[in-house]
Amino acid sequence: MKEQLGQVFRFALVGAVNTGTFFGIYLLLHPWMPYFAAYTLAFLLAMVGSFFMNTYFTYRTRPTWKKFLLFPLTNVTNYVIQSAGLYALVAWAGMDTRIAPLVAAVAAIPFTFLLSRKILVPGGSAAAGQREPAGSCPGPR
C-alpha cells in the first residue's frame, strides 16, 4: 500500500511536469498551426517524455522497447478522452482554445494512471523496481 501511494504521488509530480511540457509546446505551436494539430503534436512529444519519466521515476522500472511500443496504446484512451473534452469545451462551451486542453487533460488523469501502471508494471506493484535484463530501451540512466 505504501509503495502504491508513493507511485500515485510520483505520478502526480510527473503529470504536473508533463502537463507543463505539453502545454508549453502547445502554446509555442498554436500560433503556427491549427489548434487541433498543435494539440496533437504537443501530445505526442509530451508522451515520449512521459514514458521515460514514468518508467524511471514513477514506477522505478527499466524502459524496454516493448513497453515503449505499448505505452502509446495505453494513451489512446487518454487521447480520446482529452480530444472529446477539447472538442466539447471549444465547440459547445465556447472555451478559449489556449485553456481548453488543460481542462480536458484533468479529466483523463485517473485513466492515464491506471493504464500506464498496467503497461509499465506488469503484474502489479510486486513487479515495481524489477529490472528487465534484455531488450532495454536507450535513454537516460
Tab-separated table of C-alpha atoms in Angstrom:
chain	number	residue	atom	x	y	z
A	1	MET	CA	0.000	0.000	0.000
A	2	LYS	CA	2.859	2.388	0.866
A	3	GLU	CA	4.542	1.698	-2.499
A	4	GLN	CA	1.285	2.325	-4.363
A	5	LEU	CA	0.778	5.650	-2.551
A	6	GLY	CA	4.337	6.564	-3.488
A	7	GLN	CA	3.553	5.732	-7.102
A	8	VAL	CA	0.439	7.904	-7.027
A	9	PHE	CA	2.464	10.804	-5.575
A	10	ARG	CA	5.278	10.374	-8.115
A	11	PHE	CA	2.710	10.005	-10.907
A	12	ALA	CA	1.179	13.337	-9.855
A	13	LEU	CA	4.616	15.008	-9.955
A	14	VAL	CA	5.395	13.543	-13.359
A	15	GLY	CA	1.922	14.529	-14.516
A	16	ALA	CA	2.491	18.123	-13.456
A	17	VAL	CA	5.832	18.278	-15.281
A	18	ASN	CA	4.397	16.509	-18.317
A	19	THR	CA	1.332	18.756	-18.410
A	20	GLY	CA	3.548	21.819	-18.223
A	21	THR	CA	5.702	20.442	-21.034
A	22	PHE	CA	2.654	19.600	-23.136
A	23	PHE	CA	1.057	22.983	-22.523
A	24	GLY	CA	4.295	24.869	-23.267
A	25	ILE	CA	4.772	23.009	-26.550
A	26	TYR	CA	1.108	23.571	-27.412
A	27	LEU	CA	1.368	27.317	-26.799
A	28	LEU	CA	4.525	27.509	-28.919
A	29	LEU	CA	2.877	25.655	-31.810
A	30	HIS	CA	-0.574	27.258	-31.526
A	31	PRO	CA	0.275	30.460	-33.449
A	32	TRP	CA	1.811	28.475	-36.312
A	33	MET	CA	-0.825	25.805	-36.958
A	34	PRO	CA	-4.478	24.991	-36.312
A	35	TYR	CA	-5.196	24.388	-32.624
A	36	PHE	CA	-6.002	20.696	-33.048
A	37	ALA	CA	-2.793	19.999	-34.996
A	38	ALA	CA	-0.793	21.855	-32.334
A	39	TYR	CA	-2.581	19.856	-29.654
A	40	THR	CA	-1.838	16.522	-31.351
A	41	LEU	CA	1.856	17.238	-31.930
A	42	ALA	CA	2.322	18.540	-28.385
A	43	PHE	CA	0.534	15.453	-27.051
A	44	LEU	CA	2.830	13.080	-28.962
A	45	LEU	CA	6.030	14.851	-27.896
A	46	ALA	CA	4.944	15.016	-24.271
A	47	MET	CA	4.005	11.322	-24.348
A	48	VAL	CA	7.592	10.330	-25.121
A	49	GLY	CA	8.792	12.352	-22.141
A	50	SER	CA	6.039	10.863	-20.000
A	51	PHE	CA	7.161	7.344	-20.866
A	52	PHE	CA	10.692	7.914	-19.624
A	53	MET	CA	9.667	9.891	-16.534
A	54	ASN	CA	7.138	7.236	-15.558
A	55	THR	CA	9.436	4.278	-16.102
A	56	TYR	CA	12.407	5.722	-14.236
A	57	PHE	CA	10.739	7.874	-11.590
A	58	THR	CA	7.121	6.820	-11.013
A	59	TYR	CA	7.332	3.041	-11.277
A	60	ARG	CA	11.114	2.665	-10.942
A	61	THR	CA	11.415	0.133	-13.680
A	62	ARG	CA	13.616	-0.075	-16.735
A	63	PRO	CA	12.198	1.081	-20.046
A	64	THR	CA	12.111	-1.557	-22.753
A	65	TRP	CA	11.263	-1.345	-26.415
A	66	LYS	CA	8.184	-3.474	-25.749
A	67	LYS	CA	6.945	-1.033	-23.092
A	68	PHE	CA	7.850	1.928	-25.288
A	69	LEU	CA	5.804	0.496	-28.147
A	70	LEU	CA	2.862	-0.425	-25.881
A	71	PHE	CA	2.821	2.844	-23.929
A	72	PRO	CA	1.192	4.846	-26.753
A	73	LEU	CA	-1.544	2.215	-26.984
A	74	THR	CA	-2.499	2.889	-23.395
A	75	ASN	CA	-2.535	6.592	-24.142
A	76	VAL	CA	-5.083	6.123	-26.921
A	77	THR	CA	-7.778	6.164	-24.236
A	78	ASN	CA	-6.209	9.274	-22.746
A	79	TYR	CA	-6.072	10.905	-26.169
A	80	VAL	CA	-9.713	10.067	-26.922
A	81	ILE	CA	-10.903	11.432	-23.566
A	82	GLN	CA	-8.826	14.582	-23.941
A	83	SER	CA	-9.784	15.062	-27.602
A	84	ALA	CA	-13.500	14.670	-26.920
A	85	GLY	CA	-13.180	17.002	-23.970
A	86	LEU	CA	-11.224	19.530	-26.016
A	87	TYR	CA	-13.794	19.487	-28.797
A	88	ALA	CA	-16.720	19.786	-26.370
A	89	LEU	CA	-15.092	22.600	-24.414
A	90	VAL	CA	-14.256	24.603	-27.548
A	91	ALA	CA	-17.255	23.856	-29.778
A	92	TRP	CA	-20.043	23.565	-27.222
A	93	ALA	CA	-18.854	25.505	-24.198
A	94	GLY	CA	-17.013	28.211	-26.147
A	95	MET	CA	-13.858	27.870	-24.047
A	96	ASP	CA	-10.666	29.573	-25.216
A	97	THR	CA	-8.529	27.200	-27.314
A	98	ARG	CA	-5.483	28.135	-25.246
A	99	ILE	CA	-7.037	26.869	-21.992
A	100	ALA	CA	-9.334	24.025	-23.087
A	101	PRO	CA	-6.549	21.388	-23.493
A	102	LEU	CA	-5.513	21.884	-19.876
A	103	VAL	CA	-9.071	21.412	-18.612
A	104	ALA	CA	-9.585	18.330	-20.798
A	105	ALA	CA	-6.335	16.816	-19.505
A	106	VAL	CA	-7.552	16.899	-15.897
A	107	ALA	CA	-10.484	14.616	-16.748
A	108	ALA	CA	-8.125	11.999	-18.176
A	109	ILE	CA	-5.771	11.703	-15.172
A	110	PRO	CA	-7.305	8.656	-13.438
A	111	PHE	CA	-7.466	6.698	-16.685
A	112	THR	CA	-3.866	7.550	-17.528
A	113	PHE	CA	-2.575	6.361	-14.138
A	114	LEU	CA	-4.329	3.007	-14.309
A	115	LEU	CA	-3.375	2.305	-17.906
A	116	SER	CA	0.267	3.380	-17.602
A	117	ARG	CA	0.681	1.291	-14.447
A	118	LYS	CA	-0.730	-1.750	-16.233
A	119	ILE	CA	1.749	-1.385	-19.118
A	120	LEU	CA	4.834	-0.258	-17.216
A	121	VAL	CA	4.452	-2.551	-14.204
A	122	PRO	CA	3.032	-5.837	-15.470
A	123	GLY	CA	1.802	-7.985	-12.622
A	124	GLY	CA	1.080	-5.090	-10.270
A	125	SER	CA	3.130	-3.465	-7.541
A	126	ALA	CA	5.119	-6.635	-6.811
A	127	ALA	CA	6.929	-6.081	-10.096
A	128	ALA	CA	7.805	-2.465	-9.297
A	129	GLY	CA	11.506	-1.867	-9.238
A	130	GLN	CA	12.404	-5.049	-11.102
A	131	ARG	CA	14.747	-4.505	-13.986
A	132	GLU	CA	14.357	-6.266	-17.294
A	133	PRO	CA	17.768	-7.570	-18.408
A	134	ALA	CA	17.143	-7.783	-22.154
A	135	GLY	CA	15.536	-5.513	-24.687
A	136	SER	CA	16.090	-2.353	-22.721
A	137	CYS	CA	15.267	0.906	-24.372
A	138	PRO	CA	18.006	3.500	-24.778
A	139	GLY	CA	17.636	6.586	-22.679
A	140	PRO	CA	18.955	8.317	-19.610
A	141	ARG	CA	20.079	6.041	-16.813
